[in-house]
Amino acid sequence: MAVILVRHGRSTANTAAVLAGRTPGVGLDETGLRQARELPERLGERCADVVAVARSPLQRCAQTVAPLVAGLAGVPEVEVDDLIEVDYGQWTNRPLAELAKEPLWKTVQRQPSAAVFPGGEGLSAMATRAVRAVRELDARYGGSDGTRLWVACTHGDIIKAVIADAMGLHLDGFQRIVVEPASMSVVRYHPSQPVVHAVNNTARLSLPKNGDELAGLAVGGSTGRTGES
């Protein structure tokens, strides 16, 4: 069993370079809607192996998976509270360029485990609930043969925290991982240890059908920094 971690498509907040956080009503822009329509094609024949679609409660994630869910007869779509975006508190809806001047910004980038947003959530708390949620969902929809897949559509920092955990990377290194809008990353929770098969895939996803081949794929990664919503 493997999880395909999908970041939502480009949103109106991404376009405006604003930290949307949990603000309701933030949807996809035209590019994001196109990315959502393209998601099933990017999964290709592996769509037939998807057994569940879990997502953040926020609108931009619901819109991203809607075309995929529409084509998956009988596959449950599950709204998961712990996959929601970070609660950025008083940083919510502020321009990223403005936030970059705040003293806390350096902590967010260099020592995120110590970052707690004023009136909001700490990144350590976010990572704990996100990793727990993904591991519990994987156990629920799972199996260990590597041939079945489930999808989790969520937000950039959530995905980066899950990937960091799967790689055995301290949270303070998670800003080295890039997760772009509409990208797909793949983690298999093997009985011995998690294995990361893809990070920040923005093209067609290619995964073997054979579970043994999936288990043997090399770890993949990517580097960078973000504070995007």
Short mmCIF file of C-alpha atoms in Angstrom, two decimals:
data_model
loop_
_atom_site.label_atom_id
_atom_site.label_comp_id
_atom_site.label_asym_id
_atom_site.label_seq_id
_atom_site.Cartn_x
_atom_site.Cartn_y
_atom_site.Cartn_z
CA MET A 1 0.00 0.00 0.00
CA ALA A 2 1.19 3.49 -0.79
CA VAL A 3 -0.26 6.94 -0.28
CA ILE A 4 -0.18 9.56 -3.01
CA LEU A 5 0.11 12.93 -1.28
CA VAL A 6 -1.44 15.57 -3.53
CA ARG A 7 -1.03 19.24 -2.80
CA HIS A 8 -4.11 21.20 -3.88
CA GLY A 9 -3.95 23.02 -7.20
CA ARG A 10 -2.94 26.65 -7.44
CA SER A 11 -5.30 28.81 -5.42
CA THR A 12 -6.29 32.45 -5.62
CA ALA A 13 -4.20 33.00 -2.48
CA ASN A 14 -1.15 31.41 -4.12
CA THR A 15 -1.58 33.77 -7.05
CA ALA A 16 -1.89 36.77 -4.72
CA ALA A 17 1.09 35.61 -2.58
CA VAL A 18 -1.05 35.73 0.57
CA LEU A 19 -0.96 33.23 3.44
CA ALA A 20 -4.56 32.00 3.31
CA GLY A 21 -4.31 29.47 6.11
CA ARG A 22 -7.75 28.22 7.11
CA THR A 23 -9.70 31.13 5.64
CA PRO A 24 -12.95 29.72 4.19
CA GLY A 25 -13.88 30.28 0.58
CA VAL A 26 -10.37 30.28 -0.87
CA GLY A 27 -10.71 28.32 -4.09
CA LEU A 28 -8.59 27.37 -7.06
CA ASP A 29 -7.72 29.90 -9.74
CA GLU A 30 -8.02 29.03 -13.44
CA THR A 31 -4.66 27.27 -13.45
CA GLY A 32 -5.64 25.33 -10.34
CA LEU A 33 -8.92 24.21 -11.90
CA ARG A 34 -7.01 22.98 -14.95
CA GLN A 35 -4.59 21.14 -12.68
CA ALA A 36 -7.54 19.47 -10.95
CA ARG A 37 -8.97 18.31 -14.30
CA GLU A 38 -5.58 16.88 -15.26
CA LEU A 39 -5.09 14.90 -12.04
CA PRO A 40 -6.85 11.68 -13.18
CA GLU A 41 -4.85 11.62 -16.41
CA ARG A 42 -1.61 12.09 -14.48
CA LEU A 43 -2.46 9.04 -12.38
CA GLY A 44 -3.14 7.07 -15.55
CA GLU A 45 -3.94 3.39 -15.17
CA ARG A 46 -3.16 3.52 -11.45
CA CYS A 47 -6.53 5.28 -10.93
CA ALA A 48 -8.03 1.80 -10.95
CA ASP A 49 -5.97 0.91 -7.87
CA VAL A 50 -7.11 3.86 -5.73
CA VAL A 51 -9.19 2.57 -2.82
CA ALA A 52 -9.90 5.86 -1.00
CA VAL A 53 -9.50 9.62 -1.33
CA ALA A 54 -8.92 11.56 1.89
CA ARG A 55 -8.72 15.34 1.93
CA SER A 56 -8.47 18.48 3.99
CA PRO A 57 -11.86 20.11 4.71
CA LEU A 58 -10.84 23.30 2.87
CA GLN A 59 -12.42 24.26 -0.45
CA ARG A 60 -9.25 24.23 -2.51
CA CYS A 61 -8.63 20.59 -1.65
CA ALA A 62 -12.25 19.60 -2.35
CA GLN A 63 -12.01 21.24 -5.76
CA THR A 64 -8.70 19.54 -6.53
CA VAL A 65 -9.97 15.99 -6.03
CA ALA A 66 -13.48 16.52 -7.44
CA PRO A 67 -12.63 15.37 -11.00
CA LEU A 68 -10.74 12.36 -9.63
CA VAL A 69 -13.54 11.31 -7.28
CA ALA A 70 -16.11 11.71 -10.06
CA GLY A 71 -14.36 9.00 -12.05
CA LEU A 72 -13.87 6.54 -9.19
CA ALA A 73 -17.10 4.62 -8.75
CA GLY A 74 -17.61 3.33 -5.23
CA VAL A 75 -14.39 4.84 -3.85
CA PRO A 76 -14.97 6.79 -0.62
CA GLU A 77 -14.09 10.46 -0.30
CA VAL A 78 -13.21 11.16 3.33
CA GLU A 79 -12.89 14.63 4.85
CA VAL A 80 -10.19 14.52 7.53
CA ASP A 81 -9.88 17.38 10.00
CA ASP A 82 -6.23 16.62 10.81
CA LEU A 83 -5.26 17.14 7.15
CA ILE A 84 -6.32 20.80 7.35
CA GLU A 85 -3.86 23.63 6.77
CA VAL A 86 -1.71 25.04 9.57
CA ASP A 87 -3.53 27.50 11.81
CA TYR A 88 -1.39 30.56 11.11
CA GLY A 89 -3.26 32.67 13.66
CA GLN A 90 -2.51 36.38 13.26
CA TRP A 91 -0.43 35.66 10.15
CA THR A 92 -3.53 34.53 8.25
CA ASN A 93 -4.35 36.54 5.11
CA ARG A 94 -1.17 38.61 5.31
CA PRO A 95 1.12 39.00 2.25
CA LEU A 96 4.15 36.71 2.25
CA ALA A 97 6.42 39.65 1.41
CA GLU A 98 5.25 41.38 4.59
CA LEU A 99 5.61 38.25 6.71
CA ALA A 100 9.18 37.74 5.50
CA LYS A 101 10.12 40.88 7.47
CA GLU A 102 8.81 39.45 10.76
CA PRO A 103 11.43 38.12 13.23
CA LEU A 104 9.49 34.83 13.45
CA TRP A 105 10.02 34.25 9.71
CA LYS A 106 13.66 33.26 10.29
CA THR A 107 12.58 30.74 12.90
CA VAL A 108 9.97 29.30 10.54
CA GLN A 109 12.64 28.82 7.88
CA ARG A 110 15.62 27.78 10.00
CA GLN A 111 14.17 26.10 13.09
CA PRO A 112 10.53 25.31 12.32
CA SER A 113 10.23 22.95 15.29
CA ALA A 114 10.40 26.05 17.53
CA ALA A 115 7.93 28.13 15.51
CA VAL A 116 4.51 28.88 17.00
CA PHE A 117 2.33 31.31 15.07
CA PRO A 118 0.87 34.12 17.21
CA GLY A 119 -2.67 33.15 18.12
CA GLY A 120 -2.28 29.97 16.08
CA GLU A 121 -0.58 26.60 15.85
CA GLY A 122 3.01 25.48 16.28
CA LEU A 123 4.66 23.64 13.39
CA SER A 124 5.61 20.79 15.73
CA ALA A 125 1.95 20.36 16.68
CA MET A 126 1.01 20.43 12.99
CA ALA A 127 3.56 17.75 12.16
CA THR A 128 2.39 15.51 14.99
CA ARG A 129 -1.28 15.55 13.97
CA ALA A 130 -0.52 15.32 10.23
CA VAL A 131 1.82 12.33 10.52
CA ARG A 132 -0.56 10.58 12.91
CA ALA A 133 -3.49 11.12 10.55
CA VAL A 134 -1.67 9.79 7.49
CA ARG A 135 -0.34 6.73 9.31
CA GLU A 136 -3.79 5.95 10.74
CA LEU A 137 -5.43 6.36 7.34
CA ASP A 138 -2.81 4.12 5.77
CA ALA A 139 -3.54 1.44 8.34
CA ARG A 140 -7.29 1.76 7.66
CA TYR A 141 -7.11 1.53 3.89
CA GLY A 142 -4.05 -0.58 3.80
CA GLY A 143 -2.52 -3.83 2.99
CA SER A 144 1.14 -4.47 2.54
CA ASP A 145 1.32 -5.76 -1.03
CA GLY A 146 2.09 -2.34 -2.52
CA THR A 147 -0.39 -2.68 -5.38
CA ARG A 148 -3.25 -0.63 -3.94
CA LEU A 149 -3.12 3.11 -3.52
CA TRP A 150 -4.95 5.80 -1.63
CA VAL A 151 -4.84 9.56 -2.13
CA ALA A 152 -4.49 12.30 0.48
CA CYS A 153 -5.10 15.84 -0.81
CA THR A 154 -3.82 18.45 1.58
CA HIS A 155 -1.49 21.45 1.94
CA GLY A 156 2.19 22.15 1.37
CA ASP A 157 3.46 22.24 4.94
CA ILE A 158 1.37 19.19 5.86
CA ILE A 159 2.89 17.15 3.02
CA LYS A 160 6.40 18.33 3.80
CA ALA A 161 6.00 17.23 7.42
CA VAL A 162 4.76 13.78 6.34
CA ILE A 163 7.65 13.37 3.89
CA ALA A 164 10.19 14.50 6.49
CA ASP A 165 8.85 11.92 8.94
CA ALA A 166 8.98 9.17 6.30
CA MET A 167 12.58 10.08 5.46
CA GLY A 168 13.60 10.11 9.12
CA LEU A 169 14.36 13.82 8.76
CA HIS A 170 14.05 16.14 11.75
CA LEU A 171 11.30 18.73 11.35
CA ASP A 172 13.99 21.43 11.27
CA GLY A 173 14.97 20.07 7.85
CA PHE A 174 11.50 20.05 6.33
CA GLN A 175 11.96 23.43 4.64
CA ARG A 176 14.46 21.67 2.34
CA ILE A 177 11.56 19.85 0.71
CA VAL A 178 9.66 21.50 -2.15
CA VAL A 179 5.97 20.66 -2.66
CA GLU A 180 4.43 22.73 -5.45
CA PRO A 181 0.70 23.19 -6.13
CA ALA A 182 -0.85 20.10 -7.74
CA SER A 183 2.32 18.06 -7.15
CA MET A 184 2.22 14.40 -6.15
CA SER A 185 4.52 12.70 -3.67
CA VAL A 186 4.39 8.99 -2.84
CA VAL A 187 5.14 7.21 0.43
CA ARG A 188 4.84 3.51 1.11
CA TYR A 189 4.51 2.51 4.77
CA HIS A 190 6.39 -0.75 4.59
CA PRO A 191 6.25 -2.94 7.74
CA SER A 192 9.94 -2.32 8.43
CA GLN A 193 10.10 1.41 7.60
CA PRO A 194 8.49 4.04 5.36
CA VAL A 195 9.89 4.37 1.84
CA VAL A 196 9.60 7.58 -0.19
CA HIS A 197 9.13 6.88 -3.88
CA ALA A 198 8.49 10.36 -5.31
CA VAL A 199 8.53 13.97 -4.18
CA ASN A 200 7.03 17.00 -5.96
CA ASN A 201 6.04 15.17 -9.14
CA THR A 202 4.28 17.70 -11.38
CA ALA A 203 3.99 15.44 -14.44
CA ARG A 204 2.47 12.02 -15.05
CA LEU A 205 3.01 9.64 -12.15
CA SER A 206 4.65 6.33 -13.07
CA LEU A 207 4.48 3.56 -10.48
CA PRO A 208 4.87 -0.16 -11.22
CA LYS A 209 1.89 -2.43 -10.71
CA ASN A 210 3.95 -5.13 -9.04
CA GLY A 211 4.12 -4.69 -5.28
CA ASP A 212 7.64 -6.11 -5.01
CA GLU A 213 8.90 -3.62 -7.58
CA LEU A 214 7.18 -0.79 -5.72
CA ALA A 215 8.84 -1.86 -2.47
CA GLY A 216 12.26 -1.79 -4.13
CA LEU A 217 12.16 1.66 -5.72
CA ALA A 218 14.85 4.11 -4.69
CA VAL A 219 14.14 6.99 -2.34
CA GLY A 220 13.58 10.31 -4.09
CA GLY A 221 13.77 13.86 -2.75
CA SER A 222 14.01 17.56 -3.49
CA THR A 223 15.25 20.66 -1.74
CA GLY A 224 13.98 24.16 -1.12
CA ARG A 225 12.01 26.38 1.22
CA THR A 226 8.46 27.57 1.50
CA GLY A 227 5.92 29.08 3.81
CA GLU A 228 3.02 28.71 1.42
CA SER A 229 -0.59 27.93 2.24
#
